[in-house]
């Protein structure tokens, strides 16, 4: 009889850490060796709308066909915002996936993290390569020349091998 309540508690705790289908899809996708951009947004957000109206998202997506873009609508009661993305020439691009977190928009139960990273503001944009977070733009509208530079920097291979050690640098 004691085992049943323990089992129920364990199941409840496990379900608290369960990812939404959108989050699981992003977690699987960002493991790719290619670049992935995860953009957390909502159609009701004025900052998100300003980004879309500029046409810069559409342009950067077209200019980077080898980058996969994930537009994840959050705090939007499970709606993905596809109609708005379609209006701004984003929804039908082949390197774009449109997802929605099912969580509520307001209140204590709205999500406060996504893929293990804190989520406190939208729009939020993250760049991944090979499962590694390369850049996180967590608070507000993207400056698209900066985003393009981050994409280019994320594609380059670099290493500190062969450079002087810190000790050598301090003694020189």
PDB file of C-alpha atoms in Angstrom:
ATOM      1  CA  UNK A   1       0.000   0.000   0.000  1.00  0.00           C
ATOM      2  CA  UNK A   2       2.894   2.381   0.728  1.00  0.00           C
ATOM      3  CA  UNK A   3       4.387   1.726  -2.732  1.00  0.00           C
ATOM      4  CA  UNK A   4       1.467   3.258  -4.632  1.00  0.00           C
ATOM      5  CA  UNK A   5       1.793   6.774  -3.098  1.00  0.00           C
ATOM      6  CA  UNK A   6       5.561   6.694  -3.632  1.00  0.00           C
ATOM      7  CA  UNK A   7       5.048   5.710  -7.264  1.00  0.00           C
ATOM      8  CA  UNK A   8       2.523   8.532  -7.743  1.00  0.00           C
ATOM      9  CA  UNK A   9       4.934  11.086  -6.273  1.00  0.00           C
ATOM     10  CA  UNK A  10       7.745   9.866  -8.537  1.00  0.00           C
ATOM     11  CA  UNK A  11       5.505  10.095 -11.601  1.00  0.00           C
ATOM     12  CA  UNK A  12       4.417  13.620 -10.650  1.00  0.00           C
ATOM     13  CA  UNK A  13       8.013  14.766 -10.214  1.00  0.00           C
ATOM     14  CA  UNK A  14       9.022  13.193 -13.534  1.00  0.00           C
ATOM     15  CA  UNK A  15       6.180  14.945 -15.346  1.00  0.00           C
ATOM     16  CA  UNK A  16       7.318  18.341 -14.019  1.00  0.00           C
ATOM     17  CA  UNK A  17      10.575  17.970 -15.921  1.00  0.00           C
ATOM     18  CA  UNK A  18       8.953  16.675 -19.109  1.00  0.00           C
ATOM     19  CA  UNK A  19       9.502  18.777 -22.193  1.00  0.00           C
ATOM     20  CA  UNK A  20       6.692  19.931 -24.436  1.00  0.00           C
ATOM     21  CA  UNK A  21       6.634  18.448 -27.973  1.00  0.00           C
ATOM     22  CA  UNK A  22       8.014  21.756 -29.297  1.00  0.00           C
ATOM     23  CA  UNK A  23      10.834  21.749 -26.758  1.00  0.00           C
ATOM     24  CA  UNK A  24      11.686  18.122 -27.528  1.00  0.00           C
ATOM     25  CA  UNK A  25      11.793  18.859 -31.267  1.00  0.00           C
ATOM     26  CA  UNK A  26      14.169  21.785 -30.669  1.00  0.00           C
ATOM     27  CA  UNK A  27      16.360  19.720 -28.319  1.00  0.00           C
ATOM     28  CA  UNK A  28      16.682  17.043 -31.016  1.00  0.00           C
ATOM     29  CA  UNK A  29      17.281  19.575 -33.808  1.00  0.00           C
ATOM     30  CA  UNK A  30      19.995  21.628 -32.121  1.00  0.00           C
ATOM     31  CA  UNK A  31      22.222  18.552 -31.947  1.00  0.00           C
ATOM     32  CA  UNK A  32      22.748  18.916 -35.693  1.00  0.00           C
ATOM     33  CA  UNK A  33      26.278  19.843 -36.794  1.00  0.00           C
ATOM     34  CA  UNK A  34      24.669  22.653 -38.801  1.00  0.00           C
ATOM     35  CA  UNK A  35      23.647  26.019 -37.421  1.00  0.00           C
ATOM     36  CA  UNK A  36      20.237  26.308 -35.811  1.00  0.00           C
ATOM     37  CA  UNK A  37      18.530  29.518 -34.751  1.00  0.00           C
ATOM     38  CA  UNK A  38      15.831  29.204 -32.102  1.00  0.00           C
ATOM     39  CA  UNK A  39      13.614  32.266 -31.969  1.00  0.00           C
ATOM     40  CA  UNK A  40      11.121  32.460 -29.084  1.00  0.00           C
ATOM     41  CA  UNK A  41       8.335  34.907 -29.842  1.00  0.00           C
ATOM     42  CA  UNK A  42       4.574  35.541 -29.703  1.00  0.00           C
ATOM     43  CA  UNK A  43       2.197  37.210 -32.177  1.00  0.00           C
ATOM     44  CA  UNK A  44       0.834  39.562 -29.490  1.00  0.00           C
ATOM     45  CA  UNK A  45       4.317  40.880 -28.578  1.00  0.00           C
ATOM     46  CA  UNK A  46       4.994  44.387 -29.939  1.00  0.00           C
ATOM     47  CA  UNK A  47       8.777  43.827 -30.009  1.00  0.00           C
ATOM     48  CA  UNK A  48       8.289  40.601 -31.979  1.00  0.00           C
ATOM     49  CA  UNK A  49       5.963  42.366 -34.406  1.00  0.00           C
ATOM     50  CA  UNK A  50       8.493  45.174 -34.924  1.00  0.00           C
ATOM     51  CA  UNK A  51      11.111  42.588 -35.941  1.00  0.00           C
ATOM     52  CA  UNK A  52       8.719  40.983 -38.400  1.00  0.00           C
ATOM     53  CA  UNK A  53       7.548  44.288 -39.922  1.00  0.00           C
ATOM     54  CA  UNK A  54      11.132  45.296 -40.732  1.00  0.00           C
ATOM     55  CA  UNK A  55      11.370  42.364 -43.188  1.00  0.00           C
ATOM     56  CA  UNK A  56      14.733  41.454 -41.702  1.00  0.00           C
ATOM     57  CA  UNK A  57      13.719  37.979 -40.528  1.00  0.00           C
ATOM     58  CA  UNK A  58      12.562  37.064 -44.017  1.00  0.00           C
ATOM     59  CA  UNK A  59      15.770  38.418 -45.528  1.00  0.00           C
ATOM     60  CA  UNK A  60      18.142  36.714 -43.093  1.00  0.00           C
ATOM     61  CA  UNK A  61      16.343  33.394 -43.570  1.00  0.00           C
ATOM     62  CA  UNK A  62      16.644  33.694 -47.359  1.00  0.00           C
ATOM     63  CA  UNK A  63      20.286  34.811 -47.125  1.00  0.00           C
ATOM     64  CA  UNK A  64      21.200  31.782 -44.962  1.00  0.00           C
ATOM     65  CA  UNK A  65      19.616  28.733 -46.644  1.00  0.00           C
ATOM     66  CA  UNK A  66      21.907  26.300 -44.786  1.00  0.00           C
ATOM     67  CA  UNK A  67      20.754  27.549 -41.376  1.00  0.00           C
ATOM     68  CA  UNK A  68      17.628  26.017 -39.851  1.00  0.00           C
ATOM     69  CA  UNK A  69      15.347  28.539 -38.127  1.00  0.00           C
ATOM     70  CA  UNK A  70      12.898  27.447 -35.409  1.00  0.00           C
ATOM     71  CA  UNK A  71      10.180  29.986 -34.633  1.00  0.00           C
ATOM     72  CA  UNK A  72       8.711  28.851 -31.318  1.00  0.00           C
ATOM     73  CA  UNK A  73       5.638  30.699 -30.148  1.00  0.00           C
ATOM     74  CA  UNK A  74       5.644  30.879 -26.339  1.00  0.00           C
ATOM     75  CA  UNK A  75       3.234  32.350 -23.807  1.00  0.00           C
ATOM     76  CA  UNK A  76       0.579  32.136 -26.503  1.00  0.00           C
ATOM     77  CA  UNK A  77      -1.758  29.411 -25.176  1.00  0.00           C
ATOM     78  CA  UNK A  78      -0.458  26.810 -27.624  1.00  0.00           C
ATOM     79  CA  UNK A  79      -1.029  28.865 -30.795  1.00  0.00           C
ATOM     80  CA  UNK A  80       1.903  28.842 -33.233  1.00  0.00           C
ATOM     81  CA  UNK A  81       1.363  32.217 -34.943  1.00  0.00           C
ATOM     82  CA  UNK A  82       1.720  30.653 -38.405  1.00  0.00           C
ATOM     83  CA  UNK A  83      -0.721  33.129 -39.998  1.00  0.00           C
ATOM     84  CA  UNK A  84       1.399  36.078 -38.896  1.00  0.00           C
ATOM     85  CA  UNK A  85       4.623  34.401 -40.037  1.00  0.00           C
ATOM     86  CA  UNK A  86       2.988  33.677 -43.398  1.00  0.00           C
ATOM     87  CA  UNK A  87       2.027  37.345 -43.760  1.00  0.00           C
ATOM     88  CA  UNK A  88       5.712  38.299 -43.361  1.00  0.00           C
ATOM     89  CA  UNK A  89       7.012  35.687 -45.862  1.00  0.00           C
ATOM     90  CA  UNK A  90       8.545  33.401 -43.231  1.00  0.00           C
ATOM     91  CA  UNK A  91       6.184  30.436 -42.876  1.00  0.00           C
ATOM     92  CA  UNK A  92       6.755  28.926 -46.316  1.00  0.00           C
ATOM     93  CA  UNK A  93      10.545  29.037 -46.387  1.00  0.00           C
ATOM     94  CA  UNK A  94      12.089  25.564 -46.529  1.00  0.00           C
ATOM     95  CA  UNK A  95      14.593  26.193 -43.713  1.00  0.00           C
ATOM     96  CA  UNK A  96      11.928  27.317 -41.216  1.00  0.00           C
ATOM     97  CA  UNK A  97      10.075  25.204 -38.661  1.00  0.00           C
ATOM     98  CA  UNK A  98       7.119  26.695 -36.793  1.00  0.00           C
ATOM     99  CA  UNK A  99       6.369  25.343 -33.333  1.00  0.00           C
ATOM    100  CA  UNK A 100       4.271  26.289 -30.328  1.00  0.00           C
ATOM    101  CA  UNK A 101       4.765  25.668 -26.654  1.00  0.00           C
ATOM    102  CA  UNK A 102       1.420  24.588 -25.208  1.00  0.00           C
ATOM    103  CA  UNK A 103       1.823  26.574 -22.006  1.00  0.00           C
ATOM    104  CA  UNK A 104      -0.430  29.394 -20.904  1.00  0.00           C
ATOM    105  CA  UNK A 105       0.372  33.020 -21.612  1.00  0.00           C
ATOM    106  CA  UNK A 106       0.030  34.449 -18.119  1.00  0.00           C
ATOM    107  CA  UNK A 107       0.389  33.537 -14.508  1.00  0.00           C
ATOM    108  CA  UNK A 108       2.639  31.418 -12.395  1.00  0.00           C
ATOM    109  CA  UNK A 109       2.277  28.374 -14.636  1.00  0.00           C
ATOM    110  CA  UNK A 110       3.730  29.985 -17.787  1.00  0.00           C
ATOM    111  CA  UNK A 111       7.085  28.522 -18.754  1.00  0.00           C
ATOM    112  CA  UNK A 112      10.158  30.205 -17.347  1.00  0.00           C
ATOM    113  CA  UNK A 113      12.702  28.139 -19.232  1.00  0.00           C
ATOM    114  CA  UNK A 114      12.995  26.441 -22.595  1.00  0.00           C
ATOM    115  CA  UNK A 115      15.535  23.724 -23.439  1.00  0.00           C
ATOM    116  CA  UNK A 116      17.001  24.263 -19.983  1.00  0.00           C
ATOM    117  CA  UNK A 117      17.744  27.958 -20.538  1.00  0.00           C
ATOM    118  CA  UNK A 118      15.964  30.769 -18.696  1.00  0.00           C
ATOM    119  CA  UNK A 119      13.116  32.472 -20.512  1.00  0.00           C
ATOM    120  CA  UNK A 120      12.034  35.773 -19.032  1.00  0.00           C
ATOM    121  CA  UNK A 121      11.523  37.997 -22.088  1.00  0.00           C
ATOM    122  CA  UNK A 122      10.511  37.747 -25.708  1.00  0.00           C
ATOM    123  CA  UNK A 123      11.748  37.938 -28.314  1.00  0.00           C
ATOM    124  CA  UNK A 124      14.652  35.715 -27.376  1.00  0.00           C
ATOM    125  CA  UNK A 125      17.023  34.289 -29.996  1.00  0.00           C
ATOM    126  CA  UNK A 126      19.604  31.531 -29.546  1.00  0.00           C
ATOM    127  CA  UNK A 127      22.182  30.220 -32.025  1.00  0.00           C
ATOM    128  CA  UNK A 128      23.354  26.603 -31.765  1.00  0.00           C
ATOM    129  CA  UNK A 129      25.918  24.520 -33.608  1.00  0.00           C
ATOM    130  CA  UNK A 130      26.490  20.852 -32.951  1.00  0.00           C
ATOM    131  CA  UNK A 131      24.500  20.974 -29.722  1.00  0.00           C
ATOM    132  CA  UNK A 132      26.487  23.906 -28.345  1.00  0.00           C
ATOM    133  CA  UNK A 133      24.909  27.263 -27.612  1.00  0.00           C
ATOM    134  CA  UNK A 134      27.025  29.794 -29.506  1.00  0.00           C
ATOM    135  CA  UNK A 135      25.098  33.015 -28.831  1.00  0.00           C
ATOM    136  CA  UNK A 136      22.098  33.982 -26.690  1.00  0.00           C
ATOM    137  CA  UNK A 137      20.179  37.185 -27.315  1.00  0.00           C
ATOM    138  CA  UNK A 138      17.823  37.067 -24.368  1.00  0.00           C
ATOM    139  CA  UNK A 139      16.319  40.505 -24.009  1.00  0.00           C
ATOM    140  CA  UNK A 140      14.621  42.101 -26.959  1.00  0.00           C
ATOM    141  CA  UNK A 141      14.730  42.817 -30.622  1.00  0.00           C
ATOM    142  CA  UNK A 142      17.536  41.438 -32.736  1.00  0.00           C
ATOM    143  CA  UNK A 143      19.819  43.758 -34.650  1.00  0.00           C
ATOM    144  CA  UNK A 144      20.042  41.799 -37.873  1.00  0.00           C
ATOM    145  CA  UNK A 145      23.567  42.834 -38.944  1.00  0.00           C
ATOM    146  CA  UNK A 146      24.697  41.561 -35.521  1.00  0.00           C
ATOM    147  CA  UNK A 147      22.724  38.314 -35.983  1.00  0.00           C
ATOM    148  CA  UNK A 148      24.322  37.845 -39.415  1.00  0.00           C
ATOM    149  CA  UNK A 149      27.768  38.371 -37.889  1.00  0.00           C
ATOM    150  CA  UNK A 150      26.980  35.828 -35.167  1.00  0.00           C
ATOM    151  CA  UNK A 151      25.910  33.313 -37.824  1.00  0.00           C
ATOM    152  CA  UNK A 152      29.145  33.848 -39.732  1.00  0.00           C
ATOM    153  CA  UNK A 153      31.241  33.634 -36.558  1.00  0.00           C
ATOM    154  CA  UNK A 154      29.451  30.428 -35.546  1.00  0.00           C
ATOM    155  CA  UNK A 155      30.330  28.766 -38.845  1.00  0.00           C
ATOM    156  CA  UNK A 156      34.049  29.426 -38.555  1.00  0.00           C
ATOM    157  CA  UNK A 157      36.331  26.907 -36.926  1.00  0.00           C
ATOM    158  CA  UNK A 158      38.809  28.355 -34.492  1.00  0.00           C
ATOM    159  CA  UNK A 159      41.069  27.114 -31.784  1.00  0.00           C
ATOM    160  CA  UNK A 160      43.540  28.456 -29.249  1.00  0.00           C
ATOM    161  CA  UNK A 161      45.932  25.581 -29.891  1.00  0.00           C
ATOM    162  CA  UNK A 162      49.420  26.858 -30.531  1.00  0.00           C
ATOM    163  CA  UNK A 163      48.803  30.182 -28.800  1.00  0.00           C
ATOM    164  CA  UNK A 164      50.985  31.121 -25.827  1.00  0.00           C
ATOM    165  CA  UNK A 165      49.710  29.992 -22.448  1.00  0.00           C
ATOM    166  CA  UNK A 166      48.500  32.520 -19.904  1.00  0.00           C
ATOM    167  CA  UNK A 167      51.684  31.980 -17.920  1.00  0.00           C
ATOM    168  CA  UNK A 168      53.822  32.804 -20.973  1.00  0.00           C
ATOM    169  CA  UNK A 169      51.768  35.905 -21.702  1.00  0.00           C
ATOM    170  CA  UNK A 170      52.063  37.144 -18.094  1.00  0.00           C
ATOM    171  CA  UNK A 171      55.853  36.705 -18.078  1.00  0.00           C
ATOM    172  CA  UNK A 172      56.437  38.440 -21.425  1.00  0.00           C
TER     173      UNK A 172
END
